[in-house]
PDB file of C-alpha atoms in Angstrom:
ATOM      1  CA  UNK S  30       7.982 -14.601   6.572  1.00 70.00           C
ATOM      2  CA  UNK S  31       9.078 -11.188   5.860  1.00 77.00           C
ATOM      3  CA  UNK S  32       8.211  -8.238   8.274  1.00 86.00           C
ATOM      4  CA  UNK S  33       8.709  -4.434   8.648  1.00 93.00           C
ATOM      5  CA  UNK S  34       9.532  -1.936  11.365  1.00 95.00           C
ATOM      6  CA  UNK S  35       9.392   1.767  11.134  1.00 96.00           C
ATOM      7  CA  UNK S  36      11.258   3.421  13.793  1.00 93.00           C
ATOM      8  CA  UNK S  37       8.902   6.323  15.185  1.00 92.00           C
ATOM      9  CA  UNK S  38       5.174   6.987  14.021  1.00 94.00           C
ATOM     10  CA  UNK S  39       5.714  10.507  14.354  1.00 96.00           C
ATOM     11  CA  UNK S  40       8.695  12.144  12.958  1.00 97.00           C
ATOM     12  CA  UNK S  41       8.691  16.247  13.352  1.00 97.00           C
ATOM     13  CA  UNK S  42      10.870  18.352  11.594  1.00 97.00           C
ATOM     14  CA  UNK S  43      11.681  22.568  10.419  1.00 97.00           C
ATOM     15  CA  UNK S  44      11.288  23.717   6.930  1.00 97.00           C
ATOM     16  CA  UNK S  45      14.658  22.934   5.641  1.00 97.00           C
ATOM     17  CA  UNK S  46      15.893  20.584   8.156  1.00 98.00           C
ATOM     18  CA  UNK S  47      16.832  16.880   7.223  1.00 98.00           C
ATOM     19  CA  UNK S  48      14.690  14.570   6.952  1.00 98.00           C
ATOM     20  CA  UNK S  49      15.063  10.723   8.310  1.00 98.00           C
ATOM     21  CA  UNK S  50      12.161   7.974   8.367  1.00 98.00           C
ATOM     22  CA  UNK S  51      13.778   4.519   9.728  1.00 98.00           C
ATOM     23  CA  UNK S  52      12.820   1.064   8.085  1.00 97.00           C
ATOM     24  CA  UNK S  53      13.879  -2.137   8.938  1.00 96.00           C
ATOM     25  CA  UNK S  54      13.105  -5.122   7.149  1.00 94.00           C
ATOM     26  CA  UNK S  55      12.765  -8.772   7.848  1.00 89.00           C
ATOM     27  CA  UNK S  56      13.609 -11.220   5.023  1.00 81.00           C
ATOM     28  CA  UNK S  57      14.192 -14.965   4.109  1.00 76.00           C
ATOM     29  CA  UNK S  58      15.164 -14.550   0.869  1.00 77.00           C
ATOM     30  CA  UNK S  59      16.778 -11.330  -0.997  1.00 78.00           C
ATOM     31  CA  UNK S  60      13.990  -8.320  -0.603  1.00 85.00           C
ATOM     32  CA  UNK S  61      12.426  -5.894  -2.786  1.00 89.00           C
ATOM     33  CA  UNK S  62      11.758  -2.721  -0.943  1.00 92.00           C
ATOM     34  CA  UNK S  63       9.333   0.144  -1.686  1.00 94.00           C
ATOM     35  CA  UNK S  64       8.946   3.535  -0.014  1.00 97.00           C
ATOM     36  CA  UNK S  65       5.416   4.977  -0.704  1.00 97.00           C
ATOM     37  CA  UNK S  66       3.869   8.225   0.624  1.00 97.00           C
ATOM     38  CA  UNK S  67       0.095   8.922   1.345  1.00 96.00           C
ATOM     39  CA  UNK S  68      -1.327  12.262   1.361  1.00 94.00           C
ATOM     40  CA  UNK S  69      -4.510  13.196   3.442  1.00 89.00           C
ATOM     41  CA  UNK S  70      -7.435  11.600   2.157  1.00 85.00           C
ATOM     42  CA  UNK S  71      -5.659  10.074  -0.689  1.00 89.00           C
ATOM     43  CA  UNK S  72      -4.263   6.425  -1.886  1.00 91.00           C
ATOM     44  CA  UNK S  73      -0.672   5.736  -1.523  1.00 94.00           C
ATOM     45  CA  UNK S  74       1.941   6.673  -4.079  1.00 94.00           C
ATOM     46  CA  UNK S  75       5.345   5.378  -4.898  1.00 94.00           C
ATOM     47  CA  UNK S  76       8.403   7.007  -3.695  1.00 96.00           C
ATOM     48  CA  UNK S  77      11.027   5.018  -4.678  1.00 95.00           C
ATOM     49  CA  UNK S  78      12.394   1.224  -4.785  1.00 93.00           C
ATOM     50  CA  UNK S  79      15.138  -1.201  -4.283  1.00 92.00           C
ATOM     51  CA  UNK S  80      14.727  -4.649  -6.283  1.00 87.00           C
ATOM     52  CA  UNK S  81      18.805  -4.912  -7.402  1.00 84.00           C
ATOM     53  CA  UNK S  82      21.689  -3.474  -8.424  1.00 85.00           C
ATOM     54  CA  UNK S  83      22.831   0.245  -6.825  1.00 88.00           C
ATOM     55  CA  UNK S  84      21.794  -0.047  -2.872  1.00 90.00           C
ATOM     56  CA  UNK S  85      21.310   3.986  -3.005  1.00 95.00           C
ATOM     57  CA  UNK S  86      18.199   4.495  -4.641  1.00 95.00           C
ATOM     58  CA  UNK S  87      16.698   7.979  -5.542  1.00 96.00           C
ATOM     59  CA  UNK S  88      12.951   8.839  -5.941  1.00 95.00           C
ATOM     60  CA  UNK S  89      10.362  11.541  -6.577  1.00 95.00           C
ATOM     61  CA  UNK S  90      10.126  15.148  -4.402  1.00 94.00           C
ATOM     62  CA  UNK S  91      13.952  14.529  -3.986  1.00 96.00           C
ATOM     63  CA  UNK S  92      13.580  11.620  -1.607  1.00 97.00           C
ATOM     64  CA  UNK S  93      16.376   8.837  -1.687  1.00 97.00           C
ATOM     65  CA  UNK S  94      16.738   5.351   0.396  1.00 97.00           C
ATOM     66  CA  UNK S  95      19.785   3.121   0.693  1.00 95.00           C
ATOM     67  CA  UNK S  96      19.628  -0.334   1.099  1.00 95.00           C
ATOM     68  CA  UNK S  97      21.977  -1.851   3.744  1.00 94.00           C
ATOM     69  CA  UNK S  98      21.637  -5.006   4.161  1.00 91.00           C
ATOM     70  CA  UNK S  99      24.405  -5.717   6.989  1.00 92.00           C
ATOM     71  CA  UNK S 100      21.665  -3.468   8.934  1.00 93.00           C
ATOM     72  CA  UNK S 101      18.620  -4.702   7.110  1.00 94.00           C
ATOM     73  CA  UNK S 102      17.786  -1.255   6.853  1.00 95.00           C
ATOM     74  CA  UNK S 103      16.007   0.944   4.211  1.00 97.00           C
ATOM     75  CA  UNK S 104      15.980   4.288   5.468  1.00 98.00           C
ATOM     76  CA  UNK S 105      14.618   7.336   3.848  1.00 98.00           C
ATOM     77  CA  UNK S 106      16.269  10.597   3.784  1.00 98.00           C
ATOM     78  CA  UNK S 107      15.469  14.088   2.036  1.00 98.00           C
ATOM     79  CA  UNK S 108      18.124  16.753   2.573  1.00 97.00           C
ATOM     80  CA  UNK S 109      15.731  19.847   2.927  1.00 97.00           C
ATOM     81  CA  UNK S 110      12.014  19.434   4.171  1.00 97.00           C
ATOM     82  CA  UNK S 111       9.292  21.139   2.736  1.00 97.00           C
ATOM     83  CA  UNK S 112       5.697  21.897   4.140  1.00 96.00           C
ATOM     84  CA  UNK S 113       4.526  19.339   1.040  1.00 96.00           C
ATOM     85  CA  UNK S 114       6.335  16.554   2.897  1.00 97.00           C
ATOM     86  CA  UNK S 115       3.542  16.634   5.483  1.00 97.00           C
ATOM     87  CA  UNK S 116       1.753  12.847   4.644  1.00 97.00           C
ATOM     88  CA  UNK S 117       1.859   9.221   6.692  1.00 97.00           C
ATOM     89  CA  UNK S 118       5.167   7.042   4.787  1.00 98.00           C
ATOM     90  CA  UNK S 119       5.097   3.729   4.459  1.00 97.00           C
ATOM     91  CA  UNK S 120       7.758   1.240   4.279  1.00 96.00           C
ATOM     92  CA  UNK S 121       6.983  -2.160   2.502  1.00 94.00           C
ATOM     93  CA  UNK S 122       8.754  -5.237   1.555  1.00 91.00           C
ATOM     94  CA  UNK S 123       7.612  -8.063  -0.581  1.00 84.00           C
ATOM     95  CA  UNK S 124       9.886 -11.548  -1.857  1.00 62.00           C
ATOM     96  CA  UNK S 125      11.344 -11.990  -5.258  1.00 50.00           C
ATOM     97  CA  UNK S 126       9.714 -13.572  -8.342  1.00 46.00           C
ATOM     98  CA  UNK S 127       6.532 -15.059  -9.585  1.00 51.00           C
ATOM     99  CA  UNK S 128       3.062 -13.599  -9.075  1.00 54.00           C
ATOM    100  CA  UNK S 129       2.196 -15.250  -5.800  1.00 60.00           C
ATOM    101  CA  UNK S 130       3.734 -12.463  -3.496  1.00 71.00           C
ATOM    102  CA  UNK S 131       2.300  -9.591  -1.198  1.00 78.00           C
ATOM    103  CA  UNK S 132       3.511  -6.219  -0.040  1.00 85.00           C
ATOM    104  CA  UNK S 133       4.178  -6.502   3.871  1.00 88.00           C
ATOM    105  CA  UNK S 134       3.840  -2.521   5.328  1.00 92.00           C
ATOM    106  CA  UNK S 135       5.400  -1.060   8.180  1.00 94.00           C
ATOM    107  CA  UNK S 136       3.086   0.848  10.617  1.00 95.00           C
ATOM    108  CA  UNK S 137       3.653   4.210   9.027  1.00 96.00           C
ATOM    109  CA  UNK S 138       5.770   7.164   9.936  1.00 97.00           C
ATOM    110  CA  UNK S 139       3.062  10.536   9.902  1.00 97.00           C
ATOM    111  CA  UNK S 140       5.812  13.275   9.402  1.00 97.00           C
ATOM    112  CA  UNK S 141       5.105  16.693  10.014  1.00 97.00           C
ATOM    113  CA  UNK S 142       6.811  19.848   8.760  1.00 97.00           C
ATOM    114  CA  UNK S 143       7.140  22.956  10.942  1.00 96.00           C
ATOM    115  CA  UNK S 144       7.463  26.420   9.501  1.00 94.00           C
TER     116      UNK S 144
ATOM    117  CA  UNK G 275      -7.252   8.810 -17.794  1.00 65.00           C
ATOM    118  CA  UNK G 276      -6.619   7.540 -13.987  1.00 70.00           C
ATOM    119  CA  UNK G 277      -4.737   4.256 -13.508  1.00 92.00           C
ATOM    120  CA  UNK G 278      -6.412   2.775 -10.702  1.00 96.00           C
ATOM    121  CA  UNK G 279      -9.937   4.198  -9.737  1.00 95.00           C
ATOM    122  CA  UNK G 280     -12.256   2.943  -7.373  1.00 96.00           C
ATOM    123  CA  UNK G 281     -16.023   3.578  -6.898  1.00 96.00           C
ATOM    124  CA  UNK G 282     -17.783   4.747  -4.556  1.00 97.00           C
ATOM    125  CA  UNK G 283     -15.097   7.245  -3.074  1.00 95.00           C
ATOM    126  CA  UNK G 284     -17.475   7.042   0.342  1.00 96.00           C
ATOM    127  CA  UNK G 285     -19.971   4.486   1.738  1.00 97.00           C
ATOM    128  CA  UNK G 286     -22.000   4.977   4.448  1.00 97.00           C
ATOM    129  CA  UNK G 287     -24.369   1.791   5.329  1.00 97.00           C
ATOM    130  CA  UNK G 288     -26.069   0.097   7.927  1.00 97.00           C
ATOM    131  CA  UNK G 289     -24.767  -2.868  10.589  1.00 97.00           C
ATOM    132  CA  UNK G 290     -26.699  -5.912   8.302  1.00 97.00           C
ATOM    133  CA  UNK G 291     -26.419  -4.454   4.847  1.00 97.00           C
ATOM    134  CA  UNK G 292     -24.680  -5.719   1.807  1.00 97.00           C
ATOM    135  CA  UNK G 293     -22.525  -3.910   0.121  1.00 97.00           C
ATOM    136  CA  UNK G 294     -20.039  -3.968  -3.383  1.00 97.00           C
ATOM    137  CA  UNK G 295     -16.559  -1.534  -4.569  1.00 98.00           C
ATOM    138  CA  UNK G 296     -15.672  -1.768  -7.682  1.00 97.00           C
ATOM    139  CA  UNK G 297     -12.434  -0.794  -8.933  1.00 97.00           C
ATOM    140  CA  UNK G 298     -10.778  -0.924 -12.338  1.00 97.00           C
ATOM    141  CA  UNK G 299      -7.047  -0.012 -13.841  1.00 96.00           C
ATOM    142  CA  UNK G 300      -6.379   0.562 -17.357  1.00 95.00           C
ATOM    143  CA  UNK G 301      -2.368  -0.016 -16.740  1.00 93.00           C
ATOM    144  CA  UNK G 302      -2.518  -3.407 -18.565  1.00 91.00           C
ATOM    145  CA  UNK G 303      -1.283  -4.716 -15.292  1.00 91.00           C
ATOM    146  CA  UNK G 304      -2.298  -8.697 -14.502  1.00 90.00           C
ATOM    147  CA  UNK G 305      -2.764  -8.904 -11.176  1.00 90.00           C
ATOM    148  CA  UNK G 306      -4.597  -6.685  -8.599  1.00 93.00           C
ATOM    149  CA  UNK G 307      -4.997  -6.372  -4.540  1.00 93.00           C
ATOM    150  CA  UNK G 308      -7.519  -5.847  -2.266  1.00 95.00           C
ATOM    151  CA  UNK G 309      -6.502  -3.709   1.055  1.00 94.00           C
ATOM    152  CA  UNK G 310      -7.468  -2.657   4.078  1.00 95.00           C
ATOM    153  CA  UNK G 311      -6.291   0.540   6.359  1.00 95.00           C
ATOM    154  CA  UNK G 312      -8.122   0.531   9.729  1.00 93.00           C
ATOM    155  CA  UNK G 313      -8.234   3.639  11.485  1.00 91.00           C
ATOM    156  CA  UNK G 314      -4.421   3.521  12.829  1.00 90.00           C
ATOM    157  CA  UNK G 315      -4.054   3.660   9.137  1.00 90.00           C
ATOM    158  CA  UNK G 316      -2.521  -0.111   9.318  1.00 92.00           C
ATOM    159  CA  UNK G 317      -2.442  -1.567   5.731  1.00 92.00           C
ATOM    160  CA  UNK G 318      -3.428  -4.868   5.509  1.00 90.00           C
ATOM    161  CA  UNK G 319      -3.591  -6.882   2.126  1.00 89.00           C
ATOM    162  CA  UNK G 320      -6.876  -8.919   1.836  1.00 92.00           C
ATOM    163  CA  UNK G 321      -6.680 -10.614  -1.520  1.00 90.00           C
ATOM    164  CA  UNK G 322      -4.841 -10.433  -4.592  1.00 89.00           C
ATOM    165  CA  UNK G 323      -6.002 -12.124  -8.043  1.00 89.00           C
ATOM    166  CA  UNK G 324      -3.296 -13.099 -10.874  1.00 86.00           C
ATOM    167  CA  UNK G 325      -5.115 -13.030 -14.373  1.00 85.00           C
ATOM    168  CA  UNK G 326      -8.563 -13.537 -13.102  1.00 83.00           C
ATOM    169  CA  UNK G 327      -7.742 -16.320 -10.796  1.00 85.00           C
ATOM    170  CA  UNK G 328      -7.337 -16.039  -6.560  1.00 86.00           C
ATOM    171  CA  UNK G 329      -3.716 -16.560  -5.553  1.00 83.00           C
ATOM    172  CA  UNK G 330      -3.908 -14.482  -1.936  1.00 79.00           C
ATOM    173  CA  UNK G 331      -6.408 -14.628   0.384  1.00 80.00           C
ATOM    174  CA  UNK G 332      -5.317 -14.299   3.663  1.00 81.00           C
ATOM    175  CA  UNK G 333      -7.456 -15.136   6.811  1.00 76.00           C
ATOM    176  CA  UNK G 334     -10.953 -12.114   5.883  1.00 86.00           C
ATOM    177  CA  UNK G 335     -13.652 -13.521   7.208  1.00 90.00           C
ATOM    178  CA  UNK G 336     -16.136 -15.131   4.341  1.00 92.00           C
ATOM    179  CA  UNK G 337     -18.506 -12.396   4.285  1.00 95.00           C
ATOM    180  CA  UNK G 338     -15.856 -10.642   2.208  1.00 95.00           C
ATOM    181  CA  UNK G 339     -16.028 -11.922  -1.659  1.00 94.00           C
ATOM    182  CA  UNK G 340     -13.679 -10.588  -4.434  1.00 94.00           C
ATOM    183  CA  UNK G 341     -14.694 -11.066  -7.948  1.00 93.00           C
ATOM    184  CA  UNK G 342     -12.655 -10.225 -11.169  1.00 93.00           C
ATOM    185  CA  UNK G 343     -14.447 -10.430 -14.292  1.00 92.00           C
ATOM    186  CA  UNK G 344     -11.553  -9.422 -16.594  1.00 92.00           C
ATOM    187  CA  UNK G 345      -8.050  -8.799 -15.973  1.00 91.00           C
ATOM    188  CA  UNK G 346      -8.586  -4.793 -15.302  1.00 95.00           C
ATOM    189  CA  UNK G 347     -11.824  -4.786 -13.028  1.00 95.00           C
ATOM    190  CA  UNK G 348     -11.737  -6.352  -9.219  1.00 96.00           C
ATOM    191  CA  UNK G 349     -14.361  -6.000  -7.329  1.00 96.00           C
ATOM    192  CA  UNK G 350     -15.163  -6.723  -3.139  1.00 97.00           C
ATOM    193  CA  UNK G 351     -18.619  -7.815  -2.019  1.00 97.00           C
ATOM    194  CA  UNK G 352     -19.302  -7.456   1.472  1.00 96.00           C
ATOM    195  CA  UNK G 353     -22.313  -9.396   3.294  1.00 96.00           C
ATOM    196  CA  UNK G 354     -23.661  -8.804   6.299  1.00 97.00           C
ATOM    197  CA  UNK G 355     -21.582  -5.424   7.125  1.00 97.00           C
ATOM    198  CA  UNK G 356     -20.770  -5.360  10.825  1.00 96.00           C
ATOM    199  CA  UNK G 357     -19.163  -2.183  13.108  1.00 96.00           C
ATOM    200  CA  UNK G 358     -15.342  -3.396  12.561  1.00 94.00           C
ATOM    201  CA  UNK G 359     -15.573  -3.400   8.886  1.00 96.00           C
ATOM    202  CA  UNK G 360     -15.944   0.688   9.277  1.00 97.00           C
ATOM    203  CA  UNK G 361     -11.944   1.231   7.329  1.00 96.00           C
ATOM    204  CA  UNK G 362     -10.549   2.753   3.818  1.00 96.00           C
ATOM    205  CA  UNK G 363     -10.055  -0.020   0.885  1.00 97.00           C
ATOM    206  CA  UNK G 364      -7.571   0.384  -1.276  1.00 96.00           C
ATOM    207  CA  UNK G 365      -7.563  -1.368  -4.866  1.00 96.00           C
ATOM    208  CA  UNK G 366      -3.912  -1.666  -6.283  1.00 94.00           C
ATOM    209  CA  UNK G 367      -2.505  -3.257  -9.442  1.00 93.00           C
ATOM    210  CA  UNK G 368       0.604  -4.130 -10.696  1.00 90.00           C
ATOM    211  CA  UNK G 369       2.367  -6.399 -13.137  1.00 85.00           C
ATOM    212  CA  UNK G 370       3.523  -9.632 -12.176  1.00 74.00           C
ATOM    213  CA  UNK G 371       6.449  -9.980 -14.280  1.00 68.00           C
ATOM    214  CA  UNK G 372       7.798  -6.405 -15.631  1.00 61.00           C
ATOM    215  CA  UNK G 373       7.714  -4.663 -12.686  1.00 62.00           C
ATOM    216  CA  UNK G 374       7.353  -4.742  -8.992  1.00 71.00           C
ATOM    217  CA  UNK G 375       5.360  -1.885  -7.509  1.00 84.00           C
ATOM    218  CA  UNK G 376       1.746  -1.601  -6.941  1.00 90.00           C
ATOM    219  CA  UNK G 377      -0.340   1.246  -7.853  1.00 93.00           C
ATOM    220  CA  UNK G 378      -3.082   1.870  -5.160  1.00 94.00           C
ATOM    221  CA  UNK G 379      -6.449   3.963  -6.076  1.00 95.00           C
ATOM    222  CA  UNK G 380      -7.828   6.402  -3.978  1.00 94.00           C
ATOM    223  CA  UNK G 381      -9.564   4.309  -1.453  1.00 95.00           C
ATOM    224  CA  UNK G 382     -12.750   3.903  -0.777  1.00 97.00           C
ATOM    225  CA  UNK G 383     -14.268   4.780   2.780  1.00 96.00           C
ATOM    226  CA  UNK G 384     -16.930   2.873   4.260  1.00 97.00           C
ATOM    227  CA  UNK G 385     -18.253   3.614   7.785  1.00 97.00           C
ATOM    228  CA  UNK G 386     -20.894   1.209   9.393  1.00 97.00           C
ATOM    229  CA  UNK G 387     -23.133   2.413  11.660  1.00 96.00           C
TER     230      UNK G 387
END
């Protein structure tokens, strides 16, 4: 069974600074991974995702992820925080192929941008 | 011209009541999910439907009945709501064979009292 860990619920940064959300992954078989961001009071929207191919993957609002999987690791960065970053990230995994599969998600990392 | 919407937005009900969300994407997607966020904001998948038919359904107590009537509606019936059921439900969709990702609606909000 596949399983996710994000490393710290709450993740603080400055306007500008880099930003780093940790996700490790648990996985029998070769994992999909997805990134997705949820504003306040809203549903969750895709950042970015690793299925195959390049292991550095880039996304929306300048967001990227590379996949490691010596680490099992997807972690997300962003160079320069801005005050729109401010929402709860998610980290999911799901198995390969067919229809008969599920998105696992991590706990959530809130991240908050300081001025 | 919103991919996945849900109604109502907000539900606020009685301990005993029944209750229905409806939700519907027009992304020609085949299968759709069923979620639930509790208040840690924990998501949870309840059920997932594949053209019409049940293919998750993990352990939600039977007072909790999806429906799909057509490939772009899923709905969730709840009986008998109860105090823990208070949580956001999301509705997502994707498609099983093109691509991977899920698109969630907006959630839906019910709080039991």
């Amino acid at each position: 069974a596949q399983s996710v860990t994000q490393l710290g619920s709450h993740v603080s940064v400055s306007e500008g600074a880099l930003v780093l959300l940790r996700c490790n992954y648990s996985s029998s078989v070769p994992p999909y991974l997805f990134w997705y961001v949820q504003y306040p009071n809203q549903g969750l929207q895709l950042l970015l995702k690793y299925t195959t191919g390049a292991t550095l993957v880039k996304g929306i609002n300048g967001f990227e992820a590379e996949f490691k999987k010596s680490e099992t690791s997807f972690h997300l960065t962003k160079p320069s925080a801005h005050m729109s970053d401010a929402a709860e990230y998610f980290c999911a995994v799901r198995t390969s192929g067919g229809s008969n599969y599920k998105l696992t998600f991590g706990k959530g990392t809130l991240l908050t941008v300081n001025p | 011209d919103t991919a996945v919407s849900q109604t109502p937005k907000y539900l606020v009900t009685q301990m005993g009541n029944d209750k229905s969300i409806k939700c519907e994407q027009n992304l020609g997607h085949d299968t759709m999910y069923w979620y639930k966020q509790d208040s840690k904001k924990f998501l949870k998948i309840m059920f997932s439907y594949n053209n019409k038919e049940l293919i998750i359904n993990e352990t939600v107590p039977n007072r909790f009945s999806p429906k799909s009537p057509d490939k772009a509606h899923l709905n969730l019936h709840i009986n008998s709501l109860e105090l823990g059921d208070s949580a956001v439900y999301f509705c997502a969709s994707s498609h099983s064979t093109e691509s991977y990702e899920q698109y969630f609606g907006p959630g839906t909000r019910l709080t039991v009292t």
